[in-house]
Amino acid sequence: MKVIMLGAPGAGKGTQAKKIASKYQIPHISTGDIFRANIKEGTELGKKAKEYMDQGLLVPDELVVDLVVDRVKQDDCKNGYVLDGFPRTIPQAEALDKALAALGEKMDYAINVDVPDENIVKRMGGRRACVGCGATYHIAYAAPKQEDICDVCGKELILRDDDKPETVQKRLDVYHEQTQPLIDYYHHAGILREVDGTVDIDDVFASIIKILGE
Ligand code: AP5
Ligand code: ZN
C-alpha cells in the first residue's frame, strides 16, 4: 500500500503517518525528518535545507525529488510506504508519478488531513519534538508522561525552530500557494481521500483505517 499524507503544516500528517506505518508495517518516509536529521548531522544537504526551513520556505524541488525517488526504490519499500511532507509542489508530484510509472507502479491513496488555519496556529505553539528520536508531542493534546522528557528515549523535548509564530504564518502562506493545489491534482488522479483532522488523534486515525481497510 502506497500512501501520501497531504495537509497543512501541523495538520497531523506526521502523527497519523507514524500510526499508519506501525499498523500496516510499512516505512514512514518524512522529508521534514530527513532534512532535520541532516541538519543535526551537519551535512551539506542539511546546511542548504536549513536556510529555507528557518524562513518557512520550501526547500528547492531538486534537493528533494531524487532523495525520495531513491528512498522508495529500497528493499523495505517493496510492500508500500507512507510519504509525509512529499510531494509538496506540482513538479514534485509529477516527478514522483513519472518515477513510479517507470517502475510500473503508482500511488494508491492521497489522504488529506483537513484542519483550518485557526486551529493550526494554536497547535504549533504546543508541539514539542524529541532531540533524540524525533518523536512528537503536544503539551495539551498528546503530552509526554514527564514534562519536556521523551517517553520513548528519555531525551529532551524542544520547540522546533520553524514553529515560532511568525514562521508558522509564513509556512501556512507557502502551503496555500504551493501545496494546496495538490488536492486537485490527486482528486483528478482519483486517489484523493479527505479526513477531518480537527477531532482527537485516535478519531482521525479511525477515519483513516476506514479508508485503508483493517
Ligand atoms: P515538515 O516537517 O514536513 O513540516 P510540515 O509539513 O510543516 O508539517 P509538520 O511536521 O509541521 O506537521 P504535521 O502535519 O506532521 O503535524 P504533526 O503530526 O507534527 O517540513 C518542514 C520543512 O521542511 C518545510 O517547511 C520545508 O522547508 C521543508 N520540506 C519538507 N519536505 C519538503 C518538500 N517535499 N519540499 C520542499 N521542502 C520540504 O502535529 C502537529 C502538532 O499537533 C503535534 O504537536 C501533534 O501532537 C498535535 N496533533 C496532531 N494531531 C492532532 C489532533 N488530531 N488533535 C490535537 N493535536 C494534534
Ligand atoms: Zn525520543
Coordinates of C-alpha atoms and ligand atoms in Angstrom, one line a residue:
M1 CA 0.0 0.0 0.0
K2 CA 1.4 3.4 -1.0
V3 CA 0.0 6.4 0.7
I4 CA 0.6 10.1 0.6
M5 CA -0.3 12.3 3.5
L6 CA -1.5 15.8 2.5
G7 CA -2.3 18.6 4.8
A8 CA -1.2 22.0 6.1
P9 CA 1.8 22.3 8.4
G10 CA 0.7 21.0 11.8
A11 CA -2.4 19.3 10.4
G12 CA -1.2 16.0 12.0
K13 CA 0.4 14.3 8.9
G14 CA 3.4 13.1 10.9
T15 CA 1.3 11.9 13.8
Q16 CA -1.0 9.9 11.5
A17 CA 1.8 8.7 9.2
K18 CA 3.5 7.1 12.2
K19 CA 0.3 5.3 13.2
I20 CA -0.2 4.1 9.6
A21 CA 3.4 2.8 9.4
S22 CA 3.0 0.9 12.6
K23 CA -0.4 -0.7 11.8
Y24 CA 0.4 -1.7 8.2
Q25 CA 4.1 -2.4 8.8
I26 CA 5.3 -0.1 6.1
P27 CA 8.1 2.6 6.2
H28 CA 7.3 6.2 7.2
I29 CA 9.2 8.5 4.9
S30 CA 9.1 12.1 6.1
T31 CA 11.1 14.6 4.1
G32 CA 11.0 17.0 7.0
D33 CA 12.5 14.4 9.3
I34 CA 15.2 13.6 6.7
F35 CA 16.1 17.2 6.5
R36 CA 16.2 17.7 10.3
A37 CA 18.4 14.6 10.6
N38 CA 20.8 16.1 8.0
I39 CA 20.8 19.5 9.8
K40 CA 21.6 17.7 13.1
E41 CA 24.5 15.8 11.4
G42 CA 25.7 19.0 9.7
T43 CA 25.7 17.5 6.2
E44 CA 25.8 19.7 3.1
L45 CA 22.2 18.9 2.4
G46 CA 21.3 19.9 5.9
K47 CA 23.1 23.2 5.6
K48 CA 21.3 24.0 2.3
A49 CA 17.9 22.9 3.6
K50 CA 18.2 24.9 6.9
E51 CA 18.4 28.2 5.0
Y52 CA 14.9 27.6 3.6
M53 CA 13.3 25.8 6.5
D54 CA 14.2 28.5 9.1
Q55 CA 12.3 31.0 6.9
G56 CA 9.3 28.8 6.5
L57 CA 10.1 28.4 2.8
L58 CA 10.1 25.1 0.8
V59 CA 13.5 23.5 0.0
P60 CA 14.0 23.6 -3.8
D61 CA 12.5 20.7 -5.7
E62 CA 15.8 19.5 -7.0
L63 CA 17.1 18.8 -3.4
V64 CA 14.0 16.7 -2.6
V65 CA 12.9 14.7 -5.6
D66 CA 15.9 12.4 -6.1
L67 CA 16.1 11.8 -2.3
V68 CA 12.6 10.4 -2.2
V69 CA 12.8 8.6 -5.5
D70 CA 15.9 6.8 -4.3
R71 CA 14.4 6.0 -1.0
V72 CA 11.2 4.4 -2.4
K73 CA 13.3 2.1 -4.5
Q74 CA 14.9 0.5 -1.4
D75 CA 14.0 -3.1 -0.4
D76 CA 12.0 -2.2 2.6
C77 CA 9.5 -0.3 0.4
K78 CA 8.5 -3.4 -1.6
N79 CA 5.2 -3.7 0.3
G80 CA 4.5 0.0 0.2
Y81 CA 5.2 3.1 2.3
V82 CA 3.7 6.3 3.7
L83 CA 5.0 9.6 2.3
D84 CA 4.8 12.5 4.8
G85 CA 5.7 16.0 3.6
F86 CA 6.3 14.9 0.0
P87 CA 5.1 15.8 -2.6
R88 CA 4.7 19.4 -1.8
T89 CA 4.6 21.1 -5.2
I90 CA 3.0 20.0 -8.5
P91 CA 6.5 19.5 -10.0
Q92 CA 7.3 17.1 -7.1
A93 CA 4.1 15.2 -7.7
E94 CA 4.8 14.9 -11.4
A95 CA 8.3 13.7 -10.8
L96 CA 7.0 11.1 -8.4
D97 CA 4.4 9.8 -10.8
K98 CA 7.0 9.7 -13.6
A99 CA 9.5 7.7 -11.5
L100 CA 6.8 5.3 -10.3
A101 CA 5.5 4.8 -13.8
A102 CA 9.0 3.8 -14.9
L103 CA 8.8 1.0 -12.3
G104 CA 5.2 0.1 -13.4
E105 CA 3.9 1.3 -10.1
K106 CA 1.5 4.1 -8.8
M107 CA 0.4 5.6 -5.5
D108 CA -2.8 4.1 -4.0
Y109 CA -4.1 6.9 -1.8
A110 CA -3.6 10.6 -1.1
I111 CA -5.2 11.3 2.3
N112 CA -5.8 15.0 3.0
V113 CA -5.9 15.8 6.7
D114 CA -8.1 18.8 6.8
V115 CA -7.6 21.4 9.6
P116 CA -8.5 25.1 9.3
D117 CA -5.6 27.7 9.7
E118 CA -7.0 29.0 13.1
N119 CA -6.5 25.6 14.7
I120 CA -3.1 25.2 13.2
V121 CA -1.6 28.2 14.8
K122 CA -2.8 27.1 18.2
R123 CA -1.4 23.6 17.7
M124 CA 2.1 24.5 16.5
G125 CA 2.9 26.5 19.7
G126 CA 2.2 23.4 21.7
R127 CA 4.2 20.9 19.7
R128 CA 7.4 19.5 21.2
A129 CA 9.9 17.4 19.4
C130 CA 12.4 15.0 20.9
V131 CA 16.1 15.9 20.2
G132 CA 17.0 12.2 20.3
C133 CA 14.5 10.1 18.4
G134 CA 12.3 12.8 16.7
A135 CA 9.0 11.7 18.5
T136 CA 6.5 14.5 18.6
Y137 CA 4.2 15.5 21.4
H138 CA 1.7 18.3 22.2
I139 CA 1.7 19.9 25.6
A140 CA -2.1 19.8 25.7
Y141 CA -3.3 17.0 23.3
A142 CA -0.5 14.4 23.3
A143 CA 1.5 15.2 26.4
P144 CA 4.6 13.2 27.5
K145 CA 4.4 11.4 30.8
Q146 CA 7.1 13.7 32.3
E147 CA 7.2 17.3 31.3
D148 CA 9.8 18.0 28.5
I149 CA 11.1 14.4 28.6
C150 CA 10.6 11.9 25.7
D151 CA 8.6 8.8 26.6
V152 CA 10.5 6.8 24.0
C153 CA 14.1 7.6 24.6
G154 CA 14.3 9.9 27.7
K155 CA 15.9 12.8 25.9
E156 CA 14.8 16.4 26.0
L157 CA 11.8 17.8 24.1
I158 CA 12.1 21.2 22.4
L159 CA 10.1 23.6 20.2
R160 CA 11.1 23.2 16.6
D161 CA 12.9 26.3 15.1
D162 CA 10.2 26.7 12.5
D163 CA 7.3 26.5 15.0
K164 CA 7.8 30.1 16.1
P165 CA 4.5 32.0 15.4
E166 CA 6.0 34.3 12.6
T167 CA 7.4 31.3 10.8
V168 CA 4.2 29.3 11.2
Q169 CA 2.3 32.0 9.4
K170 CA 4.8 32.0 6.5
R171 CA 4.6 28.2 6.3
L172 CA 0.8 28.4 6.0
D173 CA 1.0 31.0 3.2
V174 CA 3.5 28.8 1.4
Y175 CA 1.2 25.8 1.9
H176 CA -1.8 27.6 0.4
E177 CA 0.2 28.8 -2.6
Q178 CA 2.3 25.8 -3.4
T179 CA 1.0 22.7 -1.8
Q180 CA -2.8 23.0 -1.7
P181 CA -3.0 22.7 -5.5
L182 CA -2.1 19.0 -4.9
I183 CA -5.5 18.4 -3.5
D184 CA -6.9 19.0 -7.0
Y185 CA -4.1 17.1 -8.6
Y186 CA -4.9 13.9 -6.6
H187 CA -8.6 14.5 -7.0
H188 CA -8.2 14.3 -10.7
A189 CA -6.0 11.2 -10.3
G190 CA -8.9 9.6 -8.5
I191 CA -6.9 8.7 -5.3
L192 CA -7.8 11.7 -3.0
R193 CA -9.5 10.9 0.3
E194 CA -10.4 13.5 2.9
V195 CA -10.4 13.2 6.7
D196 CA -11.4 15.7 9.3
G197 CA -8.2 16.5 11.2
T198 CA -9.8 18.6 13.9
V199 CA -11.0 15.7 16.0
D200 CA -8.9 13.6 18.5
I201 CA -5.8 11.9 17.2
D202 CA -7.4 8.4 17.6
D203 CA -10.6 9.5 15.8
V204 CA -8.6 10.9 12.9
F205 CA -6.9 7.5 12.7
A206 CA -10.2 5.7 12.8
S207 CA -11.3 7.5 9.7
I208 CA -8.0 6.6 8.0
I209 CA -8.5 2.9 8.8
K210 CA -11.9 3.1 7.2
I211 CA -10.2 4.2 4.0
L212 CA -7.2 1.9 4.1
G213 CA -9.0 -1.1 5.5
E214 CA -8.4 -3.2 8.6
Ligands
AP5_1 P1 7.7 19.1 7.6 O1 8.5 18.5 8.7 O2 7.1 18.2 6.6 O3 6.7 20.1 8.3 P2 5.2 20.4 7.9 O4 4.5 19.9 6.7 O5 5.1 21.9 8.1 O6 4.4 19.5 8.9 P3 4.6 19.4 10.4 O7 5.7 18.4 10.7 O8 4.9 20.8 10.9 O9 3.2 19.0 10.8 P4 2.4 17.6 10.7 O10 1.3 17.8 9.8 O11 3.3 16.5 10.5 O12 1.8 17.6 12.2 P5 2.2 16.8 13.5 O13 1.7 15.4 13.3 O14 3.6 17.0 13.9 O15 8.6 20.1 6.8 C1 9.4 21.1 7.5 C2 10.1 22.0 6.4 O16 11.0 21.1 5.7 C3 9.2 22.6 5.4 O17 8.7 23.9 5.9 C4 10.2 22.8 4.2 O18 11.1 23.9 4.4 C5 11.0 21.5 4.3 N1 10.4 20.4 3.5 C6 10.0 19.2 3.9 N2 9.5 18.5 2.9 C7 9.7 19.2 1.8 C8 9.4 19.0 0.4 N3 8.8 17.9 -0.1 N4 9.7 20.0 -0.5 C9 10.3 21.1 -0.1 N5 10.6 21.4 1.2 C10 10.3 20.5 2.1 O19 1.2 17.5 14.5 C11 1.4 18.9 14.9 C12 1.1 19.0 16.4 O20 -0.3 18.8 16.7 C13 1.8 18.0 17.3 O21 2.2 18.6 18.5 C14 0.8 16.9 17.5 O22 1.0 16.2 18.7 C15 -0.5 17.7 17.5 N6 -1.7 17.0 16.9 C16 -1.6 16.1 15.8 N7 -2.9 15.7 15.6 C17 -3.7 16.3 16.5 C18 -5.1 16.2 16.7 N8 -5.9 15.4 16.0 N9 -5.6 16.9 17.7 C19 -4.8 17.7 18.5 N10 -3.5 17.8 18.4 C20 -2.9 17.1 17.3
ZN2 ZN 12.9 10.5 22.0

